[in-house]
PDB file of C-alpha atoms in Angstrom:
ATOM      1  CA  UNK A   1      16.343 -34.955   6.800  1.00  0.00           C
ATOM      2  CA  UNK A   2      15.514 -36.549  10.148  1.00  0.00           C
ATOM      3  CA  UNK A   3      12.710 -34.846  12.023  1.00  0.00           C
ATOM      4  CA  UNK A   4      11.442 -35.696  15.513  1.00  0.00           C
ATOM      5  CA  UNK A   5      10.091 -34.139  18.678  1.00  0.00           C
ATOM      6  CA  UNK A   6      11.126 -34.902  22.246  1.00  0.00           C
ATOM      7  CA  UNK A   7       7.994 -34.956  24.478  1.00  0.00           C
ATOM      8  CA  UNK A   8       9.706 -32.907  27.247  1.00  0.00           C
ATOM      9  CA  UNK A   9      10.873 -30.377  24.700  1.00  0.00           C
ATOM     10  CA  UNK A  10       7.419 -29.959  23.245  1.00  0.00           C
ATOM     11  CA  UNK A  11       5.860 -29.411  26.702  1.00  0.00           C
ATOM     12  CA  UNK A  12       8.506 -26.931  27.712  1.00  0.00           C
ATOM     13  CA  UNK A  13       8.223 -25.161  24.432  1.00  0.00           C
ATOM     14  CA  UNK A  14       4.571 -24.327  25.116  1.00  0.00           C
ATOM     15  CA  UNK A  15       5.464 -22.888  28.495  1.00  0.00           C
ATOM     16  CA  UNK A  16       8.328 -20.886  27.047  1.00  0.00           C
ATOM     17  CA  UNK A  17       6.099 -19.362  24.317  1.00  0.00           C
ATOM     18  CA  UNK A  18       3.614 -18.139  26.852  1.00  0.00           C
ATOM     19  CA  UNK A  19       6.332 -16.734  29.196  1.00  0.00           C
ATOM     20  CA  UNK A  20       8.413 -15.131  26.480  1.00  0.00           C
ATOM     21  CA  UNK A  21       5.813 -12.945  24.792  1.00  0.00           C
ATOM     22  CA  UNK A  22       5.140  -9.542  26.295  1.00  0.00           C
ATOM     23  CA  UNK A  23       3.321  -6.992  24.123  1.00  0.00           C
ATOM     24  CA  UNK A  24       4.452  -7.340  20.528  1.00  0.00           C
ATOM     25  CA  UNK A  25       5.417  -4.330  18.428  1.00  0.00           C
ATOM     26  CA  UNK A  26       4.530  -4.451  14.736  1.00  0.00           C
ATOM     27  CA  UNK A  27       7.569  -3.882  12.492  1.00  0.00           C
ATOM     28  CA  UNK A  28       6.366  -4.808   9.030  1.00  0.00           C
ATOM     29  CA  UNK A  29       9.002  -5.338   6.335  1.00  0.00           C
ATOM     30  CA  UNK A  30       7.389  -2.750   4.103  1.00  0.00           C
ATOM     31  CA  UNK A  31       7.545  -0.015   6.748  1.00  0.00           C
ATOM     32  CA  UNK A  32      10.604  -0.908   8.752  1.00  0.00           C
ATOM     33  CA  UNK A  33      13.166  -2.277   6.320  1.00  0.00           C
ATOM     34  CA  UNK A  34      14.569  -1.593   2.787  1.00  0.00           C
ATOM     35  CA  UNK A  35      16.506  -3.621   0.217  1.00  0.00           C
ATOM     36  CA  UNK A  36      20.245  -2.955   0.194  1.00  0.00           C
ATOM     37  CA  UNK A  37      20.995  -5.135  -2.843  1.00  0.00           C
ATOM     38  CA  UNK A  38      19.197  -7.627  -5.121  1.00  0.00           C
ATOM     39  CA  UNK A  39      15.937  -5.674  -5.051  1.00  0.00           C
ATOM     40  CA  UNK A  40      15.362  -6.522  -8.717  1.00  0.00           C
ATOM     41  CA  UNK A  41      14.290 -10.041  -7.790  1.00  0.00           C
ATOM     42  CA  UNK A  42      13.478  -9.925  -4.054  1.00  0.00           C
ATOM     43  CA  UNK A  43      10.005  -8.866  -2.943  1.00  0.00           C
ATOM     44  CA  UNK A  44       7.704  -7.835  -0.080  1.00  0.00           C
ATOM     45  CA  UNK A  45       4.055  -8.946  -0.137  1.00  0.00           C
ATOM     46  CA  UNK A  46       1.202  -9.965   2.165  1.00  0.00           C
ATOM     47  CA  UNK A  47       0.351  -6.422   3.352  1.00  0.00           C
ATOM     48  CA  UNK A  48       4.034  -5.882   4.068  1.00  0.00           C
ATOM     49  CA  UNK A  49       4.291  -8.860   6.361  1.00  0.00           C
ATOM     50  CA  UNK A  50       6.043 -11.311   3.976  1.00  0.00           C
ATOM     51  CA  UNK A  51       9.525 -11.101   2.510  1.00  0.00           C
ATOM     52  CA  UNK A  52      11.189 -13.214  -0.185  1.00  0.00           C
ATOM     53  CA  UNK A  53      14.967 -13.090  -0.664  1.00  0.00           C
ATOM     54  CA  UNK A  54      16.383 -14.633  -3.858  1.00  0.00           C
ATOM     55  CA  UNK A  55      19.769 -15.902  -5.013  1.00  0.00           C
ATOM     56  CA  UNK A  56      20.573 -16.679  -8.576  1.00  0.00           C
ATOM     57  CA  UNK A  57      23.539 -16.238 -10.908  1.00  0.00           C
ATOM     58  CA  UNK A  58      22.901 -12.488 -11.128  1.00  0.00           C
ATOM     59  CA  UNK A  59      23.099 -11.765  -7.379  1.00  0.00           C
ATOM     60  CA  UNK A  60      21.796 -12.552  -3.965  1.00  0.00           C
ATOM     61  CA  UNK A  61      19.582 -10.102  -2.053  1.00  0.00           C
ATOM     62  CA  UNK A  62      19.443  -8.378   1.330  1.00  0.00           C
ATOM     63  CA  UNK A  63      17.481  -6.102   3.626  1.00  0.00           C
ATOM     64  CA  UNK A  64      18.217  -3.953   6.617  1.00  0.00           C
ATOM     65  CA  UNK A  65      16.079  -2.122   9.140  1.00  0.00           C
ATOM     66  CA  UNK A  66      15.667   1.648   8.944  1.00  0.00           C
ATOM     67  CA  UNK A  67      16.217   2.007  12.677  1.00  0.00           C
ATOM     68  CA  UNK A  68      18.950   0.790  15.051  1.00  0.00           C
ATOM     69  CA  UNK A  69      18.220  -0.730  18.444  1.00  0.00           C
ATOM     70  CA  UNK A  70      19.970  -1.372  21.716  1.00  0.00           C
ATOM     71  CA  UNK A  71      18.491  -4.196  23.867  1.00  0.00           C
ATOM     72  CA  UNK A  72      15.213  -6.008  23.508  1.00  0.00           C
ATOM     73  CA  UNK A  73      14.091  -8.789  21.155  1.00  0.00           C
ATOM     74  CA  UNK A  74      14.249  -9.154  17.406  1.00  0.00           C
ATOM     75  CA  UNK A  75      12.328 -12.018  15.855  1.00  0.00           C
ATOM     76  CA  UNK A  76      11.367 -13.392  12.446  1.00  0.00           C
ATOM     77  CA  UNK A  77       9.686 -16.432  11.066  1.00  0.00           C
ATOM     78  CA  UNK A  78      11.991 -17.933   8.371  1.00  0.00           C
ATOM     79  CA  UNK A  79      11.522 -20.765   5.915  1.00  0.00           C
ATOM     80  CA  UNK A  80      14.912 -21.704   4.524  1.00  0.00           C
ATOM     81  CA  UNK A  81      15.974 -22.585   0.979  1.00  0.00           C
ATOM     82  CA  UNK A  82      14.685 -26.126   0.249  1.00  0.00           C
ATOM     83  CA  UNK A  83      16.383 -28.899  -1.702  1.00  0.00           C
ATOM     84  CA  UNK A  84      20.028 -28.688  -2.659  1.00  0.00           C
ATOM     85  CA  UNK A  85      21.068 -25.485  -0.815  1.00  0.00           C
ATOM     86  CA  UNK A  86      24.765 -26.289  -0.718  1.00  0.00           C
ATOM     87  CA  UNK A  87      26.955 -23.215  -0.892  1.00  0.00           C
ATOM     88  CA  UNK A  88      24.196 -20.816   0.119  1.00  0.00           C
ATOM     89  CA  UNK A  89      24.026 -18.867   3.352  1.00  0.00           C
ATOM     90  CA  UNK A  90      20.913 -17.266   4.728  1.00  0.00           C
ATOM     91  CA  UNK A  91      22.102 -14.673   7.293  1.00  0.00           C
ATOM     92  CA  UNK A  92      19.899 -12.994   9.957  1.00  0.00           C
ATOM     93  CA  UNK A  93      21.661 -10.757  12.433  1.00  0.00           C
ATOM     94  CA  UNK A  94      21.924  -7.374  14.188  1.00  0.00           C
ATOM     95  CA  UNK A  95      24.953  -5.264  13.705  1.00  0.00           C
ATOM     96  CA  UNK A  96      26.440  -1.776  14.043  1.00  0.00           C
ATOM     97  CA  UNK A  97      28.924  -0.435  11.472  1.00  0.00           C
ATOM     98  CA  UNK A  98      32.642   0.231  11.219  1.00  0.00           C
ATOM     99  CA  UNK A  99      35.837  -1.664  11.944  1.00  0.00           C
ATOM    100  CA  UNK A 100      34.936  -1.830  15.704  1.00  0.00           C
ATOM    101  CA  UNK A 101      31.351  -2.941  15.180  1.00  0.00           C
ATOM    102  CA  UNK A 102      29.201  -5.115  17.391  1.00  0.00           C
ATOM    103  CA  UNK A 103      27.142  -7.941  15.881  1.00  0.00           C
ATOM    104  CA  UNK A 104      24.971 -10.864  16.989  1.00  0.00           C
ATOM    105  CA  UNK A 105      24.470 -13.567  14.386  1.00  0.00           C
ATOM    106  CA  UNK A 106      22.231 -16.316  13.136  1.00  0.00           C
ATOM    107  CA  UNK A 107      23.570 -17.807   9.883  1.00  0.00           C
ATOM    108  CA  UNK A 108      22.027 -20.855   8.195  1.00  0.00           C
ATOM    109  CA  UNK A 109      24.540 -22.805   6.192  1.00  0.00           C
ATOM    110  CA  UNK A 110      22.990 -24.749   3.316  1.00  0.00           C
ATOM    111  CA  UNK A 111      23.715 -28.355   2.405  1.00  0.00           C
ATOM    112  CA  UNK A 112      23.149 -30.983  -0.253  1.00  0.00           C
ATOM    113  CA  UNK A 113      19.748 -32.613  -0.386  1.00  0.00           C
ATOM    114  CA  UNK A 114      19.178 -35.015   2.484  1.00  0.00           C
ATOM    115  CA  UNK A 115      21.811 -33.465   4.706  1.00  0.00           C
ATOM    116  CA  UNK A 116      20.942 -31.039   7.545  1.00  0.00           C
ATOM    117  CA  UNK A 117      21.410 -27.353   7.620  1.00  0.00           C
ATOM    118  CA  UNK A 118      23.839 -25.916  10.120  1.00  0.00           C
ATOM    119  CA  UNK A 119      22.654 -23.116  12.467  1.00  0.00           C
ATOM    120  CA  UNK A 120      25.712 -20.974  12.962  1.00  0.00           C
ATOM    121  CA  UNK A 121      25.802 -18.374  15.847  1.00  0.00           C
ATOM    122  CA  UNK A 122      28.386 -15.775  16.709  1.00  0.00           C
ATOM    123  CA  UNK A 123      28.862 -12.515  18.598  1.00  0.00           C
ATOM    124  CA  UNK A 124      31.251  -9.703  17.697  1.00  0.00           C
ATOM    125  CA  UNK A 125      32.248  -7.017  20.188  1.00  0.00           C
ATOM    126  CA  UNK A 126      34.219  -3.985  18.890  1.00  0.00           C
ATOM    127  CA  UNK A 127      35.081  -5.852  15.749  1.00  0.00           C
ATOM    128  CA  UNK A 128      36.253  -9.088  17.353  1.00  0.00           C
ATOM    129  CA  UNK A 129      34.344 -12.318  16.792  1.00  0.00           C
ATOM    130  CA  UNK A 130      35.612 -15.919  16.960  1.00  0.00           C
ATOM    131  CA  UNK A 131      32.876 -16.950  19.351  1.00  0.00           C
ATOM    132  CA  UNK A 132      31.106 -19.449  17.066  1.00  0.00           C
ATOM    133  CA  UNK A 133      28.725 -22.149  18.192  1.00  0.00           C
ATOM    134  CA  UNK A 134      26.923 -24.395  15.716  1.00  0.00           C
ATOM    135  CA  UNK A 135      23.906 -26.728  15.827  1.00  0.00           C
ATOM    136  CA  UNK A 136      21.930 -29.060  13.698  1.00  0.00           C
ATOM    137  CA  UNK A 137      18.227 -28.248  13.754  1.00  0.00           C
ATOM    138  CA  UNK A 138      15.973 -30.865  15.323  1.00  0.00           C
ATOM    139  CA  UNK A 139      13.391 -30.206  12.605  1.00  0.00           C
ATOM    140  CA  UNK A 140      13.322 -29.573   8.841  1.00  0.00           C
ATOM    141  CA  UNK A 141      13.819 -25.777   8.566  1.00  0.00           C
ATOM    142  CA  UNK A 142      12.718 -25.828   4.931  1.00  0.00           C
ATOM    143  CA  UNK A 143       9.287 -27.477   5.383  1.00  0.00           C
ATOM    144  CA  UNK A 144       7.683 -24.653   7.384  1.00  0.00           C
ATOM    145  CA  UNK A 145       8.361 -21.343   9.052  1.00  0.00           C
ATOM    146  CA  UNK A 146      10.238 -21.333  12.341  1.00  0.00           C
ATOM    147  CA  UNK A 147      10.797 -18.481  14.798  1.00  0.00           C
ATOM    148  CA  UNK A 148      14.354 -17.279  15.253  1.00  0.00           C
ATOM    149  CA  UNK A 149      14.802 -14.640  18.037  1.00  0.00           C
ATOM    150  CA  UNK A 150      17.739 -12.619  19.201  1.00  0.00           C
ATOM    151  CA  UNK A 151      17.118 -11.359  22.721  1.00  0.00           C
ATOM    152  CA  UNK A 152      19.654  -9.200  24.426  1.00  0.00           C
ATOM    153  CA  UNK A 153      19.792  -6.948  27.490  1.00  0.00           C
ATOM    154  CA  UNK A 154      22.456  -5.518  29.814  1.00  0.00           C
ATOM    155  CA  UNK A 155      22.791  -8.989  31.446  1.00  0.00           C
ATOM    156  CA  UNK A 156      23.004 -11.481  28.484  1.00  0.00           C
ATOM    157  CA  UNK A 157      22.368 -12.333  24.894  1.00  0.00           C
ATOM    158  CA  UNK A 158      20.072 -15.360  24.219  1.00  0.00           C
ATOM    159  CA  UNK A 159      19.504 -17.049  20.845  1.00  0.00           C
ATOM    160  CA  UNK A 160      16.057 -18.705  20.595  1.00  0.00           C
ATOM    161  CA  UNK A 161      14.684 -21.110  18.045  1.00  0.00           C
ATOM    162  CA  UNK A 162      10.910 -21.544  18.296  1.00  0.00           C
ATOM    163  CA  UNK A 163      11.183 -20.025  21.803  1.00  0.00           C
ATOM    164  CA  UNK A 164      13.739 -22.671  22.804  1.00  0.00           C
ATOM    165  CA  UNK A 165      17.034 -21.117  23.975  1.00  0.00           C
ATOM    166  CA  UNK A 166      20.068 -22.649  22.314  1.00  0.00           C
ATOM    167  CA  UNK A 167      22.831 -20.333  23.509  1.00  0.00           C
ATOM    168  CA  UNK A 168      23.606 -17.660  26.120  1.00  0.00           C
ATOM    169  CA  UNK A 169      26.425 -15.167  26.180  1.00  0.00           C
ATOM    170  CA  UNK A 170      26.469 -13.370  29.517  1.00  0.00           C
ATOM    171  CA  UNK A 171      27.845  -9.942  30.406  1.00  0.00           C
ATOM    172  CA  UNK A 172      31.157 -10.263  32.205  1.00  0.00           C
ATOM    173  CA  UNK A 173      32.399  -6.844  31.208  1.00  0.00           C
ATOM    174  CA  UNK A 174      33.242  -6.041  34.823  1.00  0.00           C
ATOM    175  CA  UNK A 175      35.699  -8.964  34.634  1.00  0.00           C
ATOM    176  CA  UNK A 176      37.375  -7.888  31.449  1.00  0.00           C
ATOM    177  CA  UNK A 177      35.091  -9.797  28.926  1.00  0.00           C
ATOM    178  CA  UNK A 178      33.801  -7.568  26.154  1.00  0.00           C
ATOM    179  CA  UNK A 179      30.034  -7.233  25.787  1.00  0.00           C
ATOM    180  CA  UNK A 180      27.980  -5.405  23.141  1.00  0.00           C
ATOM    181  CA  UNK A 181      26.214  -2.687  25.078  1.00  0.00           C
ATOM    182  CA  UNK A 182      27.344   0.657  23.651  1.00  0.00           C
ATOM    183  CA  UNK A 183      26.435   0.613  19.961  1.00  0.00           C
ATOM    184  CA  UNK A 184      23.017   0.640  18.320  1.00  0.00           C
ATOM    185  CA  UNK A 185      22.477  -2.214  15.893  1.00  0.00           C
ATOM    186  CA  UNK A 186      20.266  -2.512  12.811  1.00  0.00           C
ATOM    187  CA  UNK A 187      18.588  -5.678  11.751  1.00  0.00           C
ATOM    188  CA  UNK A 188      19.922  -7.388   8.588  1.00  0.00           C
ATOM    189  CA  UNK A 189      19.072 -10.436   6.521  1.00  0.00           C
ATOM    190  CA  UNK A 190      20.600 -11.669   3.327  1.00  0.00           C
ATOM    191  CA  UNK A 191      20.802 -14.693   0.990  1.00  0.00           C
ATOM    192  CA  UNK A 192      24.106 -15.000  -0.736  1.00  0.00           C
ATOM    193  CA  UNK A 193      26.696 -17.184  -2.434  1.00  0.00           C
ATOM    194  CA  UNK A 194      29.283 -18.526   0.099  1.00  0.00           C
ATOM    195  CA  UNK A 195      30.268 -21.703  -1.656  1.00  0.00           C
ATOM    196  CA  UNK A 196      33.944 -20.992  -0.997  1.00  0.00           C
ATOM    197  CA  UNK A 197      33.388 -21.977   2.677  1.00  0.00           C
ATOM    198  CA  UNK A 198      29.781 -22.624   3.670  1.00  0.00           C
ATOM    199  CA  UNK A 199      29.330 -26.324   2.958  1.00  0.00           C
ATOM    200  CA  UNK A 200      31.971 -28.859   3.979  1.00  0.00           C
ATOM    201  CA  UNK A 201      34.534 -26.067   4.060  1.00  0.00           C
ATOM    202  CA  UNK A 202      33.865 -25.164   0.381  1.00  0.00           C
ATOM    203  CA  UNK A 203      34.028 -28.644  -1.021  1.00  0.00           C
ATOM    204  CA  UNK A 204      30.328 -28.561  -2.008  1.00  0.00           C
ATOM    205  CA  UNK A 205      29.576 -25.851  -4.582  1.00  0.00           C
ATOM    206  CA  UNK A 206      26.336 -24.184  -5.538  1.00  0.00           C
ATOM    207  CA  UNK A 207      24.402 -26.136  -8.181  1.00  0.00           C
ATOM    208  CA  UNK A 208      23.124 -23.263 -10.325  1.00  0.00           C
ATOM    209  CA  UNK A 209      20.760 -25.714 -12.046  1.00  0.00           C
ATOM    210  CA  UNK A 210      18.736 -25.571  -8.829  1.00  0.00           C
ATOM    211  CA  UNK A 211      18.466 -21.760  -8.955  1.00  0.00           C
ATOM    212  CA  UNK A 212      16.640 -19.546  -8.056  1.00  0.00           C
ATOM    213  CA  UNK A 213      17.205 -20.192  -4.401  1.00  0.00           C
ATOM    214  CA  UNK A 214      14.476 -18.594  -2.210  1.00  0.00           C
ATOM    215  CA  UNK A 215      14.313 -17.881   1.521  1.00  0.00           C
ATOM    216  CA  UNK A 216      10.911 -16.769   2.841  1.00  0.00           C
ATOM    217  CA  UNK A 217      10.158 -14.587   5.879  1.00  0.00           C
ATOM    218  CA  UNK A 218       7.127 -13.516   7.911  1.00  0.00           C
ATOM    219  CA  UNK A 219       6.220 -11.538  10.944  1.00  0.00           C
ATOM    220  CA  UNK A 220       9.303  -9.420  11.583  1.00  0.00           C
ATOM    221  CA  UNK A 221       8.939  -8.018  15.138  1.00  0.00           C
ATOM    222  CA  UNK A 222      11.255  -5.567  16.839  1.00  0.00           C
ATOM    223  CA  UNK A 223      10.371  -5.308  20.552  1.00  0.00           C
ATOM    224  CA  UNK A 224      13.441  -3.256  21.337  1.00  0.00           C
ATOM    225  CA  UNK A 225      14.820   0.062  22.573  1.00  0.00           C
ATOM    226  CA  UNK A 226      15.242   2.578  19.694  1.00  0.00           C
ATOM    227  CA  UNK A 227      18.756   3.841  19.353  1.00  0.00           C
ATOM    228  CA  UNK A 228      19.024   7.631  19.488  1.00  0.00           C
ATOM    229  CA  UNK A 229      22.761   8.054  19.803  1.00  0.00           C
ATOM    230  CA  UNK A 230      25.004   7.919  22.914  1.00  0.00           C
ATOM    231  CA  UNK A 231      22.226   8.894  25.423  1.00  0.00           C
ATOM    232  CA  UNK A 232      20.589   5.557  24.590  1.00  0.00           C
ATOM    233  CA  UNK A 233      23.511   3.702  26.248  1.00  0.00           C
ATOM    234  CA  UNK A 234      22.022   4.728  29.569  1.00  0.00           C
ATOM    235  CA  UNK A 235      18.355   5.136  28.586  1.00  0.00           C
ATOM    236  CA  UNK A 236      18.074   1.633  27.145  1.00  0.00           C
ATOM    237  CA  UNK A 237      19.896  -0.015  30.010  1.00  0.00           C
ATOM    238  CA  UNK A 238      18.132   1.565  33.001  1.00  0.00           C
ATOM    239  CA  UNK A 239      15.767  -0.713  34.936  1.00  0.00           C
ATOM    240  CA  UNK A 240      12.231   0.498  34.434  1.00  0.00           C
ATOM    241  CA  UNK A 241       8.798  -0.913  33.534  1.00  0.00           C
ATOM    242  CA  UNK A 242       9.145   0.566  30.069  1.00  0.00           C
ATOM    243  CA  UNK A 243      12.459  -1.300  29.551  1.00  0.00           C
ATOM    244  CA  UNK A 244      10.778  -4.683  30.033  1.00  0.00           C
ATOM    245  CA  UNK A 245      14.022  -6.491  28.994  1.00  0.00           C
ATOM    246  CA  UNK A 246      15.640  -5.312  32.213  1.00  0.00           C
ATOM    247  CA  UNK A 247      13.093  -7.048  34.494  1.00  0.00           C
ATOM    248  CA  UNK A 248      14.341  -9.885  36.767  1.00  0.00           C
ATOM    249  CA  UNK A 249      12.571 -12.461  34.586  1.00  0.00           C
ATOM    250  CA  UNK A 250      15.063 -11.698  31.770  1.00  0.00           C
ATOM    251  CA  UNK A 251      18.221 -11.740  33.830  1.00  0.00           C
ATOM    252  CA  UNK A 252      18.408 -15.505  34.176  1.00  0.00           C
ATOM    253  CA  UNK A 253      16.930 -18.430  32.341  1.00  0.00           C
ATOM    254  CA  UNK A 254      14.307 -20.300  34.251  1.00  0.00           C
ATOM    255  CA  UNK A 255      14.961 -23.929  35.172  1.00  0.00           C
ATOM    256  CA  UNK A 256      12.563 -25.003  32.407  1.00  0.00           C
ATOM    257  CA  UNK A 257      14.401 -22.930  29.811  1.00  0.00           C
ATOM    258  CA  UNK A 258      17.729 -24.263  31.049  1.00  0.00           C
ATOM    259  CA  UNK A 259      16.341 -27.771  30.609  1.00  0.00           C
ATOM    260  CA  UNK A 260      15.340 -26.979  27.034  1.00  0.00           C
ATOM    261  CA  UNK A 261      18.789 -25.598  26.243  1.00  0.00           C
ATOM    262  CA  UNK A 262      20.595 -28.489  27.836  1.00  0.00           C
ATOM    263  CA  UNK A 263      18.573 -30.905  25.689  1.00  0.00           C
ATOM    264  CA  UNK A 264      19.508 -28.972  22.513  1.00  0.00           C
ATOM    265  CA  UNK A 265      23.140 -28.600  23.340  1.00  0.00           C
ATOM    266  CA  UNK A 266      23.524 -32.276  24.447  1.00  0.00           C
ATOM    267  CA  UNK A 267      21.866 -33.588  21.343  1.00  0.00           C
ATOM    268  CA  UNK A 268      22.361 -31.077  18.505  1.00  0.00           C
ATOM    269  CA  UNK A 269      25.415 -28.937  19.188  1.00  0.00           C
ATOM    270  CA  UNK A 270      28.198 -29.723  16.686  1.00  0.00           C
ATOM    271  CA  UNK A 271      30.776 -26.974  17.449  1.00  0.00           C
ATOM    272  CA  UNK A 272      31.667 -24.830  20.475  1.00  0.00           C
ATOM    273  CA  UNK A 273      34.602 -22.462  20.269  1.00  0.00           C
ATOM    274  CA  UNK A 274      35.123 -22.962  23.984  1.00  0.00           C
ATOM    275  CA  UNK A 275      36.066 -26.620  23.318  1.00  0.00           C
ATOM    276  CA  UNK A 276      38.444 -25.832  20.426  1.00  0.00           C
ATOM    277  CA  UNK A 277      41.754 -25.884  22.321  1.00  0.00           C
ATOM    278  CA  UNK A 278      43.815 -26.405  19.169  1.00  0.00           C
ATOM    279  CA  UNK A 279      42.366 -23.322  17.491  1.00  0.00           C
ATOM    280  CA  UNK A 280      43.351 -21.050  20.433  1.00  0.00           C
ATOM    281  CA  UNK A 281      46.557 -22.904  21.179  1.00  0.00           C
ATOM    282  CA  UNK A 282      45.350 -23.430  24.704  1.00  0.00           C
ATOM    283  CA  UNK A 283      44.851 -19.675  25.285  1.00  0.00           C
ATOM    284  CA  UNK A 284      41.097 -19.925  25.643  1.00  0.00           C
ATOM    285  CA  UNK A 285      38.849 -16.824  25.709  1.00  0.00           C
ATOM    286  CA  UNK A 286      38.141 -15.839  29.302  1.00  0.00           C
ATOM    287  CA  UNK A 287      34.324 -16.232  29.041  1.00  0.00           C
ATOM    288  CA  UNK A 288      34.885 -19.942  28.393  1.00  0.00           C
ATOM    289  CA  UNK A 289      35.705 -20.413  32.115  1.00  0.00           C
ATOM    290  CA  UNK A 290      32.594 -18.617  33.360  1.00  0.00           C
ATOM    291  CA  UNK A 291      28.995 -19.902  33.706  1.00  0.00           C
ATOM    292  CA  UNK A 292      26.745 -18.642  30.886  1.00  0.00           C
ATOM    293  CA  UNK A 293      23.302 -19.800  32.128  1.00  0.00           C
TER     294      UNK A 293
END
């Protein structure tokens, strides 16, 4: 897999890391999450800080957080399945439950050896998604751990990779565009068999001779507002020093962060639903005509 660093991107990444890190809240896997399936071969170690999800012929595996949140930042360090990962999907997302659920996604679509992963992003509001954007990573996501952060507040959702923003979905609810701001969402991650669609539209199947497939995680952090039912809709959104995500610094990407994101989107974006006129038969979603950053 090709791997390279752009000098401007490296310099801006350092600035972004410094600016993006207010006080961190510890949310160890051992204390803050539990296995929902596949616990017989997944594991937590390293004083509760390290997670290993496994996929083999018997099953995949998954975790979810004990608490739900509304606004803030969720981050993990993830080292994806190495080698021939075709047909596998490593999912990392926040979601509520029910037919009208809200959800903010990272999904990592595996590939055959030597071909790049696909970073798949999406947002669901009240059960409706179809807002996919996809990227090739500009690094090998299997060689080391990389930080994947979902940051959202009453103004916008931002997807970060190693503190580099790759996508923004702004709140235009006042103009009729749905936005996820009224449902608490738990944190989920899973490793599962999706070879009916994940790699080349399902043409590449899982090679079970390469099993077990292992995704590794470290340093789960939830710096977010705890969901305590409907009162949290107001409590988590009000501007206050405690609700750091509502501060002016998080209402608009800085020019440096916008420069980072432009570099990624110009060089590594491979799909944007807002450019898929055939899919929507020309009836494009309204947010596609509005500035996002």
